[in-house]
mmCIF file of C-alpha atoms in Angstrom:
data_model
loop_
_atom_site.group_PDB
_atom_site.id
_atom_site.type_symbol
_atom_site.label_atom_id
_atom_site.label_comp_id
_atom_site.label_asym_id
_atom_site.label_seq_id
_atom_site.Cartn_x
_atom_site.Cartn_y
_atom_site.Cartn_z
ATOM 1 C CA MET Z 553 2.220 25.962 -11.950
ATOM 2 C CA PRO Z 554 -0.552 23.954 -10.293
ATOM 3 C CA ALA Z 555 -2.382 25.437 -7.316
ATOM 4 C CA LEU Z 556 -2.363 22.028 -5.607
ATOM 5 C CA LYS Z 557 0.894 21.218 -3.842
ATOM 6 C CA PRO Z 558 1.332 17.458 -4.119
ATOM 7 C CA THR Z 559 4.280 15.981 -2.278
ATOM 8 C CA LEU Z 560 6.464 12.876 -2.207
ATOM 9 C CA PRO Z 561 7.611 10.890 0.826
ATOM 10 C CA PRO Z 562 10.546 12.600 2.574
ATOM 11 C CA GLY Z 563 13.917 11.991 0.911
ATOM 12 C CA LEU Z 564 12.541 10.390 -2.267
ATOM 13 C CA ARG Z 565 13.270 11.882 -5.669
ATOM 14 C CA VAL Z 566 11.329 10.760 -8.750
ATOM 15 C CA TYR Z 567 12.078 11.319 -12.438
ATOM 16 C CA ALA Z 568 9.247 10.612 -14.895
ATOM 17 C CA ILE Z 569 10.304 10.252 -18.551
ATOM 18 C CA GLY Z 570 7.870 11.014 -21.355
ATOM 19 C CA ASP Z 571 7.167 9.320 -24.692
ATOM 20 C CA ILE Z 572 10.422 8.270 -26.417
ATOM 21 C CA HIS Z 573 8.974 6.876 -29.663
ATOM 22 C CA GLY Z 574 12.034 5.250 -31.175
ATOM 23 C CA ARG Z 575 14.476 8.099 -30.481
ATOM 24 C CA PHE Z 576 17.341 6.260 -28.807
ATOM 25 C CA ASP Z 577 19.575 9.302 -29.230
ATOM 26 C CA LEU Z 578 17.209 11.414 -27.131
ATOM 27 C CA LEU Z 579 16.767 8.681 -24.525
ATOM 28 C CA LYS Z 580 20.520 8.533 -23.925
ATOM 29 C CA ARG Z 581 20.730 12.316 -23.781
ATOM 30 C CA VAL Z 582 17.927 12.771 -21.258
ATOM 31 C CA LEU Z 583 19.263 9.972 -19.057
ATOM 32 C CA GLU Z 584 22.682 11.641 -18.991
ATOM 33 C CA LYS Z 585 21.012 14.854 -17.838
ATOM 34 C CA ILE Z 586 18.954 12.996 -15.231
ATOM 35 C CA ASP Z 587 22.026 11.214 -13.859
ATOM 36 C CA ALA Z 588 23.843 14.547 -13.567
ATOM 37 C CA ASP Z 589 20.845 16.112 -11.851
ATOM 38 C CA ALA Z 590 20.419 13.138 -9.500
ATOM 39 C CA LYS Z 591 23.850 13.761 -7.977
ATOM 40 C CA THR Z 592 22.213 16.390 -5.783
ATOM 41 C CA ALA Z 593 19.690 13.896 -4.359
ATOM 42 C CA SER Z 594 20.172 13.061 -0.689
ATOM 43 C CA GLY Z 595 18.000 9.928 -0.736
ATOM 44 C CA PRO Z 596 16.682 7.242 -3.081
ATOM 45 C CA VAL Z 597 16.000 8.050 -6.748
ATOM 46 C CA GLN Z 598 13.136 6.449 -8.689
ATOM 47 C CA LYS Z 599 12.881 6.609 -12.493
ATOM 48 C CA ILE Z 600 9.472 6.012 -14.102
ATOM 49 C CA PHE Z 601 9.012 5.654 -17.854
ATOM 50 C CA LEU Z 602 5.530 6.584 -19.046
ATOM 51 C CA GLY Z 603 5.397 4.255 -22.070
ATOM 52 C CA ASP Z 604 5.508 4.607 -25.865
ATOM 53 C CA TYR Z 605 9.110 3.461 -26.269
ATOM 54 C CA ILE Z 606 8.458 2.256 -29.818
ATOM 55 C CA ASP Z 607 7.110 3.501 -33.186
ATOM 56 C CA ARG Z 608 7.624 6.659 -35.255
ATOM 57 C CA GLY Z 609 11.381 6.958 -34.622
ATOM 58 C CA LEU Z 610 13.871 4.533 -36.163
ATOM 59 C CA ASN Z 611 15.358 2.786 -33.114
ATOM 60 C CA SER Z 612 12.568 0.888 -31.359
ATOM 61 C CA ARG Z 613 14.460 -2.404 -31.150
ATOM 62 C CA GLU Z 614 17.567 -0.673 -29.778
ATOM 63 C CA ILE Z 615 15.512 1.041 -27.091
ATOM 64 C CA ILE Z 616 13.827 -2.171 -25.949
ATOM 65 C CA ASN Z 617 17.220 -3.929 -25.867
ATOM 66 C CA TYR Z 618 18.630 -1.118 -23.750
ATOM 67 C CA LEU Z 619 15.731 -1.121 -21.303
ATOM 68 C CA ILE Z 620 15.855 -4.912 -20.909
ATOM 69 C CA ASP Z 621 19.591 -4.783 -20.144
ATOM 70 C CA TRP Z 622 19.034 -1.952 -17.673
ATOM 71 C CA GLN Z 623 16.194 -3.831 -15.996
ATOM 72 C CA ALA Z 624 18.448 -6.873 -15.552
ATOM 73 C CA LYS Z 625 21.188 -4.802 -13.906
ATOM 74 C CA GLU Z 626 19.112 -2.622 -11.587
ATOM 75 C CA LYS Z 627 17.135 -4.588 -9.025
ATOM 76 C CA GLY Z 628 15.666 -3.663 -5.678
ATOM 77 C CA ALA Z 629 13.180 -1.174 -4.321
ATOM 78 C CA ASN Z 630 14.224 1.667 -6.616
ATOM 79 C CA ALA Z 631 14.632 -0.277 -9.858
ATOM 80 C CA PRO Z 632 13.281 1.672 -12.850
ATOM 81 C CA ILE Z 633 9.556 1.325 -13.496
ATOM 82 C CA PHE Z 634 8.423 0.826 -17.087
ATOM 83 C CA LEU Z 635 4.790 1.611 -17.875
ATOM 84 C CA LEU Z 636 2.691 0.393 -20.801
ATOM 85 C CA GLY Z 637 1.871 2.813 -23.603
ATOM 86 C CA ASN Z 638 -0.788 2.434 -26.266
ATOM 87 C CA HIS Z 639 1.862 1.732 -28.915
ATOM 88 C CA GLU Z 640 3.260 -1.216 -26.950
ATOM 89 C CA ARG Z 641 -0.313 -2.360 -26.362
ATOM 90 C CA VAL Z 642 -0.928 -2.398 -30.132
ATOM 91 C CA MET Z 643 2.285 -4.260 -30.903
ATOM 92 C CA LEU Z 644 1.416 -6.878 -28.300
ATOM 93 C CA SER Z 645 -2.093 -7.301 -29.690
ATOM 94 C CA VAL Z 646 -0.800 -7.661 -33.245
ATOM 95 C CA LEU Z 647 1.644 -10.387 -32.272
ATOM 96 C CA LYS Z 648 -0.332 -12.270 -29.627
ATOM 97 C CA GLU Z 649 -3.611 -12.276 -31.548
ATOM 98 C CA SER Z 650 -2.132 -12.489 -35.083
ATOM 99 C CA ASP Z 651 -4.317 -9.503 -35.896
ATOM 100 C CA THR Z 652 -3.605 -8.497 -39.498
ATOM 101 C CA VAL Z 653 -6.358 -5.845 -39.522
ATOM 102 C CA LEU Z 654 -4.784 -4.093 -36.537
ATOM 103 C CA LEU Z 655 -1.351 -4.500 -38.135
ATOM 104 C CA GLU Z 656 -2.491 -2.558 -41.205
ATOM 105 C CA ARG Z 657 -3.708 0.259 -38.943
ATOM 106 C CA TRP Z 658 -0.503 0.135 -36.885
ATOM 107 C CA LEU Z 659 1.611 0.654 -39.990
ATOM 108 C CA CYS Z 660 -0.003 4.097 -40.352
ATOM 109 C CA PHE Z 661 1.011 5.381 -36.908
ATOM 110 C CA GLY Z 662 4.521 4.095 -36.385
ATOM 111 C CA GLY Z 663 4.447 0.332 -36.822
ATOM 112 C CA ARG Z 664 6.335 0.459 -40.107
ATOM 113 C CA GLU Z 665 9.348 2.099 -38.450
ATOM 114 C CA THR Z 666 9.280 -0.414 -35.612
ATOM 115 C CA MET Z 667 9.158 -3.358 -38.003
ATOM 116 C CA LEU Z 668 12.096 -1.967 -39.972
ATOM 117 C CA SER Z 669 14.078 -1.565 -36.741
ATOM 118 C CA TYR Z 670 13.583 -5.294 -36.114
ATOM 119 C CA GLY Z 671 15.036 -6.100 -39.514
ATOM 120 C CA VAL Z 672 11.814 -6.756 -41.403
ATOM 121 C CA LYS Z 673 12.489 -6.166 -45.094
ATOM 122 C CA PRO Z 674 10.604 -3.265 -46.729
ATOM 123 C CA SER Z 675 9.405 -5.602 -49.479
ATOM 124 C CA VAL Z 676 6.905 -7.265 -47.102
ATOM 125 C CA PHE Z 677 4.818 -4.096 -47.000
ATOM 126 C CA VAL Z 678 3.814 -4.532 -50.641
ATOM 127 C CA GLU Z 679 2.946 -8.188 -50.119
ATOM 128 C CA SER Z 680 0.136 -9.271 -47.789
ATOM 129 C CA PRO Z 681 -0.540 -8.353 -44.136
ATOM 130 C CA THR Z 682 -0.116 -12.028 -43.302
ATOM 131 C CA VAL Z 683 3.396 -12.075 -44.769
ATOM 132 C CA ALA Z 684 4.255 -8.879 -42.860
ATOM 133 C CA LEU Z 685 2.951 -10.320 -39.601
ATOM 134 C CA GLU Z 686 4.905 -13.544 -40.041
ATOM 135 C CA ALA Z 687 8.062 -11.563 -40.797
ATOM 136 C CA LEU Z 688 7.669 -9.494 -37.630
ATOM 137 C CA ALA Z 689 6.882 -12.496 -35.423
ATOM 138 C CA ASP Z 690 10.046 -14.156 -36.705
ATOM 139 C CA LYS Z 691 12.193 -11.140 -35.806
ATOM 140 C CA VAL Z 692 10.956 -10.154 -32.333
ATOM 141 C CA PRO Z 693 13.041 -11.965 -29.663
ATOM 142 C CA PRO Z 694 11.192 -13.780 -26.860
ATOM 143 C CA ALA Z 695 12.905 -11.473 -24.351
ATOM 144 C CA HIS Z 696 11.280 -8.478 -26.025
ATOM 145 C CA MET Z 697 7.838 -10.073 -25.850
ATOM 146 C CA ALA Z 698 8.420 -10.904 -22.183
ATOM 147 C CA PHE Z 699 9.417 -7.301 -21.471
ATOM 148 C CA LEU Z 700 6.333 -5.908 -23.209
ATOM 149 C CA GLU Z 701 4.045 -8.375 -21.434
ATOM 150 C CA THR Z 702 5.310 -7.349 -17.981
ATOM 151 C CA LEU Z 703 4.937 -3.566 -18.412
ATOM 152 C CA LYS Z 704 2.923 -2.035 -15.589
ATOM 153 C CA THR Z 705 -0.057 0.258 -16.174
ATOM 154 C CA THR Z 706 0.354 2.565 -13.167
ATOM 155 C CA ALA Z 707 2.705 3.670 -10.410
ATOM 156 C CA GLU Z 708 2.007 5.745 -7.307
ATOM 157 C CA PHE Z 709 4.312 7.644 -4.965
ATOM 158 C CA GLY Z 710 3.011 10.045 -2.366
ATOM 159 C CA ASP Z 711 0.453 12.396 -3.911
ATOM 160 C CA TYR Z 712 1.406 11.451 -7.493
ATOM 161 C CA PHE Z 713 -0.210 8.905 -9.818
ATOM 162 C CA PHE Z 714 1.714 7.925 -12.966
ATOM 163 C CA CYS Z 715 0.220 6.385 -16.115
ATOM 164 C CA HIS Z 716 0.599 6.651 -19.871
ATOM 165 C CA ALA Z 717 -2.501 8.433 -21.146
ATOM 166 C CA GLY Z 718 -4.600 9.477 -18.161
ATOM 167 C CA VAL Z 719 -7.583 8.349 -16.123
ATOM 168 C CA ARG Z 720 -11.350 8.347 -16.526
ATOM 169 C CA PRO Z 721 -13.101 11.055 -14.526
ATOM 170 C CA GLY Z 722 -15.427 9.742 -11.826
ATOM 171 C CA VAL Z 723 -13.654 6.381 -11.513
ATOM 172 C CA PRO Z 724 -11.438 5.826 -8.433
ATOM 173 C CA LEU Z 725 -7.752 5.540 -9.294
ATOM 174 C CA GLU Z 726 -7.586 1.959 -8.019
ATOM 175 C CA LYS Z 727 -10.435 0.946 -10.350
ATOM 176 C CA GLN Z 728 -9.175 2.478 -13.608
ATOM 177 C CA GLU Z 729 -9.255 0.176 -16.639
ATOM 178 C CA GLU Z 730 -6.253 -0.505 -18.852
ATOM 179 C CA ASP Z 731 -7.978 0.821 -21.984
ATOM 180 C CA ASP Z 732 -8.350 4.236 -20.371
ATOM 181 C CA LEU Z 733 -4.894 4.245 -18.787
ATOM 182 C CA VAL Z 734 -3.239 3.793 -22.188
ATOM 183 C CA TRP Z 735 -5.714 5.413 -24.607
ATOM 184 C CA ILE Z 736 -7.908 8.100 -22.976
ATOM 185 C CA ARG Z 737 -7.571 11.635 -24.214
ATOM 186 C CA HIS Z 738 -10.184 14.423 -24.242
ATOM 187 C CA GLU Z 739 -12.399 13.228 -21.385
ATOM 188 C CA PHE Z 740 -9.287 13.288 -19.209
ATOM 189 C CA LEU Z 741 -7.567 16.365 -20.618
ATOM 190 C CA ASP Z 742 -10.703 18.530 -20.422
ATOM 191 C CA HIS Z 743 -11.664 17.532 -16.876
ATOM 192 C CA GLY Z 744 -10.946 20.249 -14.338
ATOM 193 C CA ASP Z 745 -11.602 18.581 -10.985
ATOM 194 C CA SER Z 746 -9.161 16.712 -8.775
ATOM 195 C CA TYR Z 747 -8.491 13.012 -9.335
ATOM 196 C CA GLY Z 748 -7.432 12.567 -5.726
ATOM 197 C CA LYS Z 749 -3.771 12.597 -6.754
ATOM 198 C CA MET Z 750 -1.756 14.592 -9.266
ATOM 199 C CA VAL Z 751 -1.733 12.540 -12.480
ATOM 200 C CA VAL Z 752 1.556 12.548 -14.415
ATOM 201 C CA HIS Z 753 1.096 11.341 -17.994
ATOM 202 C CA GLY Z 754 2.302 11.361 -21.588
ATOM 203 C CA HIS Z 755 0.353 10.326 -24.727
ATOM 204 C CA SER Z 756 -1.115 13.731 -25.655
ATOM 205 C CA ILE Z 757 1.455 15.950 -27.349
ATOM 206 C CA SER Z 758 1.977 19.575 -26.374
ATOM 207 C CA LEU Z 759 4.885 21.793 -27.413
ATOM 208 C CA GLU Z 760 5.591 22.550 -23.754
ATOM 209 C CA ALA Z 761 4.976 20.427 -20.663
ATOM 210 C CA GLU Z 762 1.492 21.100 -19.315
ATOM 211 C CA PHE Z 763 1.022 21.921 -15.621
ATOM 212 C CA ARG Z 764 -2.639 21.801 -14.626
ATOM 213 C CA PRO Z 765 -4.272 21.725 -11.168
ATOM 214 C CA ASN Z 766 -4.997 18.002 -11.540
ATOM 215 C CA ARG Z 767 -2.419 16.708 -14.033
ATOM 216 C CA ILE Z 768 1.041 17.204 -15.550
ATOM 217 C CA GLY Z 769 1.539 16.205 -19.205
ATOM 218 C CA ILE Z 770 5.093 15.648 -20.433
ATOM 219 C CA ASP Z 771 4.745 14.317 -23.984
ATOM 220 C CA THR Z 772 6.489 17.032 -26.010
ATOM 221 C CA GLY Z 773 6.520 15.070 -29.282
ATOM 222 C CA ALA Z 774 10.155 13.971 -29.005
ATOM 223 C CA TYR Z 775 10.165 11.961 -32.237
ATOM 224 C CA ALA Z 776 9.315 15.083 -34.252
ATOM 225 C CA THR Z 777 10.564 17.987 -32.110
ATOM 226 C CA GLY Z 778 13.776 16.500 -30.748
ATOM 227 C CA ASN Z 779 12.614 17.513 -27.277
ATOM 228 C CA LEU Z 780 12.257 14.573 -24.894
ATOM 229 C CA THR Z 781 10.948 15.755 -21.533
ATOM 230 C CA ALA Z 782 11.458 14.361 -18.048
ATOM 231 C CA LEU Z 783 9.829 15.661 -14.872
ATOM 232 C CA GLY Z 784 11.807 15.843 -11.639
ATOM 233 C CA LEU Z 785 9.934 15.643 -8.336
ATOM 234 C CA GLU Z 786 11.103 15.904 -4.746
ATOM 235 C CA GLY Z 787 9.052 17.029 -1.769
ATOM 236 C CA THR Z 788 6.760 19.691 -3.248
ATOM 237 C CA LYS Z 789 9.307 20.716 -5.905
ATOM 238 C CA GLN Z 790 8.702 20.130 -9.628
ATOM 239 C CA TRP Z 791 11.199 20.781 -12.424
ATOM 240 C CA LEU Z 792 11.831 19.793 -16.030
ATOM 241 C CA ILE Z 793 14.798 18.132 -17.710
ATOM 242 C CA GLN Z 794 14.700 18.309 -21.499
ATOM 243 C CA THR Z 795 16.873 17.466 -24.486
ATOM 244 C CA LYS Z 796 16.172 20.730 -26.285
#
């Protein structure tokens, strides 16, 4: 466990949920466990999703539908917070910029599964990237684009800073750039000094959640391992909720 003892404001409980990657079955399972665990909370409960809802697994569209419906129902100060992951960033870039070169790359790291979940026919993959892009653009509902476009890049509560991938060492947290927040890896993972707050992130897979003096990583490769990880926080307490 980390030597630093970060804390949350009194009475607040936070659950951070790691990379889902198209596994709607695991999302429902971890949320059931979180809801059961949250019954012991004496104050407000805040759920934060760390991004990468789509790709790799087979149910990206179903997940986005579910999160949009949930967002519409839960308003107010403790409404769930949805952060931007690099996979959502790529999907947005493909569609908004009509980027067929990026689309071809995306197909190699999960885009194919996402396109299939939206009802794109497999036959388009043996045609041209332009045909594939047009097929996807025709299938993605405007509400899904609006959801993706409004994803936040960071959240902060007490001594904790939440983002998808991590932060760039030497740059103040309030000045971090989106590219780093959703893409950074080794410069962040290998840095040993404090970032000013405890950074909670996903993006970089480890078989077990990683507790370091300056960061907590909770991407346990759910799409492949079946283990979707959430981190519970209250006061100075830290605990895990997992599907496996």
